[in-house]
Short mmCIF file of C-alpha atoms in Angstrom, two decimals:
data_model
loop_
_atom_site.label_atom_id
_atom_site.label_comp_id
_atom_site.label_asym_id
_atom_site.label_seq_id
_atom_site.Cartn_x
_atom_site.Cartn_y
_atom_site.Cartn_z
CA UNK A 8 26.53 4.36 -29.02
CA UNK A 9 30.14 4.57 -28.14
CA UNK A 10 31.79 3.93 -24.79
CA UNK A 11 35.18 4.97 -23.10
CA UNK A 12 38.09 2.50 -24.11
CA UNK A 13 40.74 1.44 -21.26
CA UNK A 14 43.46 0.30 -23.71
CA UNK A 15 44.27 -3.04 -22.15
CA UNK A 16 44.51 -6.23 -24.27
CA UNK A 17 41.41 -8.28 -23.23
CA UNK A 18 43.09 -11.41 -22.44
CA UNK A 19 44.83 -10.33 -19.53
CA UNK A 20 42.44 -8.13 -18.54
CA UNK A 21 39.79 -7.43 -15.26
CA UNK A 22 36.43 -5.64 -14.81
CA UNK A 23 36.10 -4.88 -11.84
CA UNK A 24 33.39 -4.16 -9.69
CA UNK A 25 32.99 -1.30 -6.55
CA UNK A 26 32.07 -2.94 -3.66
CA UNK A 27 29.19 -0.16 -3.57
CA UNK A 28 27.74 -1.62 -5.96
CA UNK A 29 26.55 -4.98 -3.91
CA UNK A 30 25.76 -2.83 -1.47
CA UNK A 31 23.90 0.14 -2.69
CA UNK A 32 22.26 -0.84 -6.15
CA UNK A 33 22.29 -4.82 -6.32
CA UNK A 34 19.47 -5.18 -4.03
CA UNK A 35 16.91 -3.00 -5.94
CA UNK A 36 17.49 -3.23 -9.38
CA UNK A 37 16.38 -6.65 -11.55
CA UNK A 38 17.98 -9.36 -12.91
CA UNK A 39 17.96 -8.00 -16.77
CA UNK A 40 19.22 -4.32 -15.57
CA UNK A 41 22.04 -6.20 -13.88
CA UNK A 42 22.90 -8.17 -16.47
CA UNK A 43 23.02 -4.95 -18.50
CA UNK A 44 25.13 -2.81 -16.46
CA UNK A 45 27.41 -5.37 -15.91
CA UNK A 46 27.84 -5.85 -19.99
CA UNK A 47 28.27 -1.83 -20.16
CA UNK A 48 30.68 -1.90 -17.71
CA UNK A 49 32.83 -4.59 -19.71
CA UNK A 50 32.33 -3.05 -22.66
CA UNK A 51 33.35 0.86 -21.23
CA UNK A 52 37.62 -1.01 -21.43
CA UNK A 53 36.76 -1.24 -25.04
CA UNK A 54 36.71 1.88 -27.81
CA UNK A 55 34.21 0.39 -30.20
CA UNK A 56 30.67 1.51 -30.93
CA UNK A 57 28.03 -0.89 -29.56
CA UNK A 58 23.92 -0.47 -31.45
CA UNK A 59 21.30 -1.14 -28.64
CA UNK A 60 20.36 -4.43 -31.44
CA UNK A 61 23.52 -5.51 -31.14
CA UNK A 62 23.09 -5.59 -27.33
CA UNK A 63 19.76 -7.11 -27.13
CA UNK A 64 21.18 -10.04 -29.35
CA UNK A 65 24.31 -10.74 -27.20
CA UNK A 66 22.37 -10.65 -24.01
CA UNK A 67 19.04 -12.27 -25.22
CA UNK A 68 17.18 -9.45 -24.33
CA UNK A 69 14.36 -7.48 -25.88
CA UNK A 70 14.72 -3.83 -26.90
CA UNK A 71 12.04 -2.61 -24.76
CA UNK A 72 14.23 -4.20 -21.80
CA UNK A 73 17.63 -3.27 -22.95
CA UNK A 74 16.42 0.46 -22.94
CA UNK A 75 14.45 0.17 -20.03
CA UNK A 76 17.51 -0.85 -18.03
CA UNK A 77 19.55 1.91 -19.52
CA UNK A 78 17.19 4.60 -18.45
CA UNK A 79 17.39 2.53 -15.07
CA UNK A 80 20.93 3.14 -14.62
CA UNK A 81 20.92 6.81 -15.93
CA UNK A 82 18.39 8.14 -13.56
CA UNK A 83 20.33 5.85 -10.82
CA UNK A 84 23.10 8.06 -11.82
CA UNK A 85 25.02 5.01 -13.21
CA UNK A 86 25.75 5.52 -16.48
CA UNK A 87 25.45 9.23 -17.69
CA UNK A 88 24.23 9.91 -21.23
CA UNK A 89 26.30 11.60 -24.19
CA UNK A 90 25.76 12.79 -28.20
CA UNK A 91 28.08 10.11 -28.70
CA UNK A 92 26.77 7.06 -26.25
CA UNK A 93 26.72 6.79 -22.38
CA UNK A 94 30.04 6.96 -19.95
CA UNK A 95 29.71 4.01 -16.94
CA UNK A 96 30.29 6.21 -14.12
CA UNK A 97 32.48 5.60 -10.62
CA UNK A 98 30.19 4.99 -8.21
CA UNK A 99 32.65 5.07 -5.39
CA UNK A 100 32.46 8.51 -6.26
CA UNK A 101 28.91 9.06 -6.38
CA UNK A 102 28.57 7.50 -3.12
CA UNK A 103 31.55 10.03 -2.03
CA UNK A 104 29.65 12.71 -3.36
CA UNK A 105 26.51 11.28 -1.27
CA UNK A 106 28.16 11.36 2.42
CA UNK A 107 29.99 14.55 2.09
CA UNK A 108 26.97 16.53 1.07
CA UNK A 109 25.94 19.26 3.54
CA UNK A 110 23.98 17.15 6.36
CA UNK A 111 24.10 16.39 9.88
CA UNK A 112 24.72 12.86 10.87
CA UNK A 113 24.93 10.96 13.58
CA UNK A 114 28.32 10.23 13.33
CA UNK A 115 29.69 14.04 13.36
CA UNK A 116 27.47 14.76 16.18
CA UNK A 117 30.40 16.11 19.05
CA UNK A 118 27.28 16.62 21.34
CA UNK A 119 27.63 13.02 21.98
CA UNK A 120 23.76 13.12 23.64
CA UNK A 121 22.08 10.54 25.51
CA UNK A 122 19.96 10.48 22.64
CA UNK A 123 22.30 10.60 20.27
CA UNK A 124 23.82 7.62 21.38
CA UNK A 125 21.26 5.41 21.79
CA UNK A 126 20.82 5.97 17.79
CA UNK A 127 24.38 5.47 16.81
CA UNK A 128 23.17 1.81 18.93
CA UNK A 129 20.43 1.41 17.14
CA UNK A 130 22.04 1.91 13.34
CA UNK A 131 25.22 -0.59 14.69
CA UNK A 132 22.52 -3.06 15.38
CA UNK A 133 20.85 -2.30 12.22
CA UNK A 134 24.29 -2.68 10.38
CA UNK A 135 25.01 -6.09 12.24
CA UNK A 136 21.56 -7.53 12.13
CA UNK A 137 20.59 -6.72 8.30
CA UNK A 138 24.12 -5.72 6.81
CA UNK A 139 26.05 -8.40 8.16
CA UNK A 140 28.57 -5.52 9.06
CA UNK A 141 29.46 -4.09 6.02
CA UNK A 142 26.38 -1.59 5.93
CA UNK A 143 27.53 1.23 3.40
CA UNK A 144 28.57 4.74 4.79
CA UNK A 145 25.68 6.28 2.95
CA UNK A 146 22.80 4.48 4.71
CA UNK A 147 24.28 6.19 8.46
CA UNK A 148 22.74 9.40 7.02
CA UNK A 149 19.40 8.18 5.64
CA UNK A 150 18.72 6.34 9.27
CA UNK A 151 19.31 9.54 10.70
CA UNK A 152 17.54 11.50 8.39
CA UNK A 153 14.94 9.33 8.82
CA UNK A 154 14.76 9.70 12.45
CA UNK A 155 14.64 13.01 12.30
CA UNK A 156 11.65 13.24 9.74
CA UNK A 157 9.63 10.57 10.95
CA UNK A 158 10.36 11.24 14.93
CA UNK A 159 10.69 7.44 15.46
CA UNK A 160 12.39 5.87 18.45
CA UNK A 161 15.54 3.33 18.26
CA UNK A 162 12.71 0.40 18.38
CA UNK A 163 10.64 1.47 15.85
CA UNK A 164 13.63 1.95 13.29
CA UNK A 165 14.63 -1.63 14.31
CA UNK A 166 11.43 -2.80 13.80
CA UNK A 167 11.08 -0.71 10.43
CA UNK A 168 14.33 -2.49 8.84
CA UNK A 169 13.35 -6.04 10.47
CA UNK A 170 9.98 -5.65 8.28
CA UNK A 171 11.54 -4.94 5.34
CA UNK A 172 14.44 -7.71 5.70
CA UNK A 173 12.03 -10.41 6.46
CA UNK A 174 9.85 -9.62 3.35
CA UNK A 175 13.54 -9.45 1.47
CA UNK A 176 13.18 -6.18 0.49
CA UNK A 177 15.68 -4.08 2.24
CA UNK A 178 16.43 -1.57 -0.21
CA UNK A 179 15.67 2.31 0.00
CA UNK A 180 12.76 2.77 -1.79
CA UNK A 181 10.66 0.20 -0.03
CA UNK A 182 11.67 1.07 3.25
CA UNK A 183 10.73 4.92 2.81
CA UNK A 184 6.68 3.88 1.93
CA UNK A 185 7.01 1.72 4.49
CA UNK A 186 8.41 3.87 6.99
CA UNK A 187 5.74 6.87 5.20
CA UNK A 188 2.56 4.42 6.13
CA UNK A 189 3.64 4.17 9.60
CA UNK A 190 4.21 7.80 9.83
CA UNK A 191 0.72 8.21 8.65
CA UNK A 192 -0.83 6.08 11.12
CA UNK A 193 0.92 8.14 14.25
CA UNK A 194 3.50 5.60 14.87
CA UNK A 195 6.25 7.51 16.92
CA UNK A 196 7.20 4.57 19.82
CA UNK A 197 7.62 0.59 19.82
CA UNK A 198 3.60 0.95 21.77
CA UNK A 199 2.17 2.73 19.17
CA UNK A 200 3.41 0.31 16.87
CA UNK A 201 2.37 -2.79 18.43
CA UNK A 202 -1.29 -1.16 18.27
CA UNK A 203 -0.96 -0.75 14.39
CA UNK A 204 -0.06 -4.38 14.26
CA UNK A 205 -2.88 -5.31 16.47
CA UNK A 206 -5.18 -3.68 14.29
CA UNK A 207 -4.10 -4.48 10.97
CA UNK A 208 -4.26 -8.00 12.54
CA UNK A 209 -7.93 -7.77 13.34
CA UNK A 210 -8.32 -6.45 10.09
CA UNK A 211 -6.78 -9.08 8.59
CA UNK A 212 -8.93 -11.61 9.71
CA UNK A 213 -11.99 -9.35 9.34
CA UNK A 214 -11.24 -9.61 5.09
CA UNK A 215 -10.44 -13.00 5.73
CA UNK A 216 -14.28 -13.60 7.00
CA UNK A 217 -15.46 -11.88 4.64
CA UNK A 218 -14.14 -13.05 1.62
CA UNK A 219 -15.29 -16.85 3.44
CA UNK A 220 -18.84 -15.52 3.95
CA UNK A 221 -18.99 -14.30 0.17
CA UNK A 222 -17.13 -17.96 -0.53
CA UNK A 223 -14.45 -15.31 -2.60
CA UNK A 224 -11.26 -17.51 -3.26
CA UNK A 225 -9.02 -14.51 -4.35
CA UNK A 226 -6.91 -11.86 -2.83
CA UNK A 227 -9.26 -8.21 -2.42
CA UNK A 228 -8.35 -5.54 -4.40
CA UNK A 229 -7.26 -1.95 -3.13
CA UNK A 230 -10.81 -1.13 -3.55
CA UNK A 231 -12.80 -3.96 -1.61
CA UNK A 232 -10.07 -3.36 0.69
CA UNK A 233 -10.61 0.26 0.93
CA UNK A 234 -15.10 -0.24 1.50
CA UNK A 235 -13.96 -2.60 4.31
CA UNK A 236 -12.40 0.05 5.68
CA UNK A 237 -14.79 2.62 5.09
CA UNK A 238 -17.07 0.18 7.43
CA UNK A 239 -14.99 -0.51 10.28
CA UNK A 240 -12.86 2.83 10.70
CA UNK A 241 -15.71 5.53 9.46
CA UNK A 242 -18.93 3.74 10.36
CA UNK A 243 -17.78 1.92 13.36
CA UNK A 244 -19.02 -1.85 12.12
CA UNK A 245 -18.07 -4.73 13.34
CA UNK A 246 -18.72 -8.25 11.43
CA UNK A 247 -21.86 -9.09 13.20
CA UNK A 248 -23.43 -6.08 11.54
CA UNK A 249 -21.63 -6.59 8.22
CA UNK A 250 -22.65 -10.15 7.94
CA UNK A 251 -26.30 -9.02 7.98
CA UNK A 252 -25.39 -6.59 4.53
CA UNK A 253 -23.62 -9.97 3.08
CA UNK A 254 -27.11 -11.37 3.51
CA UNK A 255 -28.98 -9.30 1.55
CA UNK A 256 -26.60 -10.62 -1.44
CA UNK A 257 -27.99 -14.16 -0.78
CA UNK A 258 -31.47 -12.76 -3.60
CA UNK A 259 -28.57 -11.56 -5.99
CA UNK A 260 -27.71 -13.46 -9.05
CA UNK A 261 -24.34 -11.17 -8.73
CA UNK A 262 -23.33 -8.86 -6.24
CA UNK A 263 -20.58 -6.40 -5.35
CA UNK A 264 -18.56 -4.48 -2.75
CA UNK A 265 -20.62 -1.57 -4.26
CA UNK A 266 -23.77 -2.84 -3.36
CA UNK A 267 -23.54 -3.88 -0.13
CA UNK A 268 -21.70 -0.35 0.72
CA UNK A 269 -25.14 1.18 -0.47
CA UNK A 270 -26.87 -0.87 1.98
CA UNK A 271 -24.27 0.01 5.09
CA UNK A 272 -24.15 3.39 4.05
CA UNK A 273 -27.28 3.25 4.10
CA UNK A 274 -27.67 2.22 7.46
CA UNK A 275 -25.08 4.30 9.20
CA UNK A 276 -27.31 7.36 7.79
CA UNK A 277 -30.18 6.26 9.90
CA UNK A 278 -27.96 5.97 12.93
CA UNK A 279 -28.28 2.67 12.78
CA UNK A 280 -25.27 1.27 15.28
CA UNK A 281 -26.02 -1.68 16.89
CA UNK A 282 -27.03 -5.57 15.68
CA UNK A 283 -30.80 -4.90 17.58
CA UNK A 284 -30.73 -1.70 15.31
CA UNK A 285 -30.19 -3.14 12.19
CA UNK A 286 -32.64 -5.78 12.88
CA UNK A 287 -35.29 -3.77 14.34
CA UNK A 288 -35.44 -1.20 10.92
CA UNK A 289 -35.53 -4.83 8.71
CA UNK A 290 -38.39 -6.36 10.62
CA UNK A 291 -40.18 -2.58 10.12
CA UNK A 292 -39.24 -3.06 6.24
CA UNK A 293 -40.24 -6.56 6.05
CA UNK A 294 -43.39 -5.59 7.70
CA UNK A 295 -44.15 -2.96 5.74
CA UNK A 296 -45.72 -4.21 2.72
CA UNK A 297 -48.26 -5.95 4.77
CA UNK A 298 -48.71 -2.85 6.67
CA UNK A 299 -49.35 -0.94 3.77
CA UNK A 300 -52.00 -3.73 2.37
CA UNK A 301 -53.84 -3.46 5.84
CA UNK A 302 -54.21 0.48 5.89
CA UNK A 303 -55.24 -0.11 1.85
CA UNK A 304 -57.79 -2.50 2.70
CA UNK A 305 -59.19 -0.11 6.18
CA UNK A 306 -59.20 2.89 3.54
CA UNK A 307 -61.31 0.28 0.91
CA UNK A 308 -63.97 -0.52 3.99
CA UNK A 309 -64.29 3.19 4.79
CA UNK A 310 -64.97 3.89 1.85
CA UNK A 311 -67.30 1.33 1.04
CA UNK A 312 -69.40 1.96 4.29
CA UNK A 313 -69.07 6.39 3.61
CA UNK A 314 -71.19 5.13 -0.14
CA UNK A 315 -73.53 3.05 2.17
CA UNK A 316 -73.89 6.22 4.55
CA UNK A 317 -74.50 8.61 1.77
CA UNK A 318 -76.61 6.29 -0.35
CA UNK A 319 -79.11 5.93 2.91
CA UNK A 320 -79.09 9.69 3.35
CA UNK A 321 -80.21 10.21 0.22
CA UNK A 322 -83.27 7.68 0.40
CA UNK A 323 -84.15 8.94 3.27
CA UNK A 324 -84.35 12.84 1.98
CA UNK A 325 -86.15 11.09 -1.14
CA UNK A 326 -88.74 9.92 1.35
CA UNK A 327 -89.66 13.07 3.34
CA UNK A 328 -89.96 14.81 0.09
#
């Protein structure tokens, strides 16, 4: 592939590199795509072809890696692709091109609501707090984009970009599922989301007894996770009733999350919703076998004493003839 010269002698030369860059791309894309994009750019001064080999050997890279990061870039809008190679793109412009695009922002709002500017608050804090300041202009029209398709208050955005910061992932991608899942779950004010929290905490710790009672020394996949759910949300269980499916694993040489959803399932099908429920139908089970052996063994002396009847009958008809 061939890349645009800049005819400057390489000695006294600089790459340099848009401040948008640190703060619009460096935080999401890895350590090997940087390394990459920062080697294209270098290379983009220079008019001589570089082979994809040739740049997996300098860098240390594999192939897969080299073109994996290349595709990164392009569909970031990066680098753009030619017949002839790839050109390393401005992306002062890009960004340009991003906050002049037909939108309405906060900050060319002239209603200058109450509203209004309790979110152009909220985003300075967010700027100070996460950005140290230098928050780019782009991310003013995502917040408020945001705010306008997830209905959240000024709290709840705060609290959005706090979660994402603390789990050092404050880039756009991650903070749209996040902000999606809370959407999802009805989260519209800083009360509805201290309720989510509550009850992801006492889910928490629900898994976390769980996995103890099962003596499971591993993280739950997506689809444990997703049975314990099934329990507590749809059939309205709480551990005391779950603990008494983990029992029945006790007999098992192995078990699974699939087994002891047949037995719940099983039991929220009869209605059964309380501990004394639960209990009551296994004492009828557990007494059933016997129950059946009784009325077996009743039948047996019927139907002994109906061949003593009959046999007697018959005698005594023998007799009067």
């Amino acid at each position: 592939m061939k890349l645009e010269q800049n005819d400057v002698s390489m000695m006294f030369s600089n790459t340099e590199i848009a401040d948008v860059f640190f703060t619009e791309y460096l935080s999401s894309a890895s350590g090997n795509a940087i390394k990459v994009y920062l080697y294209m750019l270098f290379l983009s001064k220079y008019g001589k072809d570089v082979k994809l080999n040739d740049l997996s050997k300098k860098l240390s890279l594999p192939l897969k890696e080299i073109q994996d990061s290349i595709k990164y870039w392009e569909d970031n809008g990066a680098i753009t692709k030619k017949s002839t190679g790839y050109i390393v793109n401005n992306l002062q412009e890009i960004e340009l091109h991003k906050l002049y695009k037909p939108r309405v922002s906060v900050l060319a709002d002239t209603k200058k609501s109450e509203e209004n500017q309790y979110r152009a608050k909220a985003i300075e804090a967010i700027n100070v707090s996460f950005f140290q300041g230098v928050m780019s202009p782009s991310w003013y029209n995502d917040i408020d984009l945001w705010f306008k398709k997830y209905g959240f208050d000024e709290q709840v955005m705060l609290a959005l970009f706090r979660y994402c910061f603390e789990r050092s992932a404050l880039h756009r991608n991650y903070i749209q599922v996040v902000a999606d899942a809370w959407f999802k779950n009805n989260i519209k004010t800083f009360s509805d989301l201290d309720l989510y929290y509550q009850k992801e905490e006492k889910f928490n710790l629900l898994k976390k007894s769980i996995c103890k009672k099962l003596g499971l020394n591993r993280t739950l996949t997506q689809y444990e996770e997703a049975y314990i759910e099934k329990w507590t949300v749809d059939f309205g269980y709480n551990l005391d009733i779950i603990e008494l499916a983990l029992k029945r694993t006790t007999s098992k040489s192995s078990f699974s999350f699939d087994y002891i959803d047949k037995i719940l399932s099983d039991w929220n099908e009869r209605h059964l919703k309380t501990v004394n429920d639960v209990q009551k139908f296994l004492d009828e089970q557990k007494n059933k076998p016997h129950a059946i052996k009784e009325l077996e063994k009743k039948s047996y002396q019927n139907y002994e004493q109906r061949k003593v009847d009959n046999l007697d009958s018959l005698y005594a008809n023998v007799q009067k003839a």
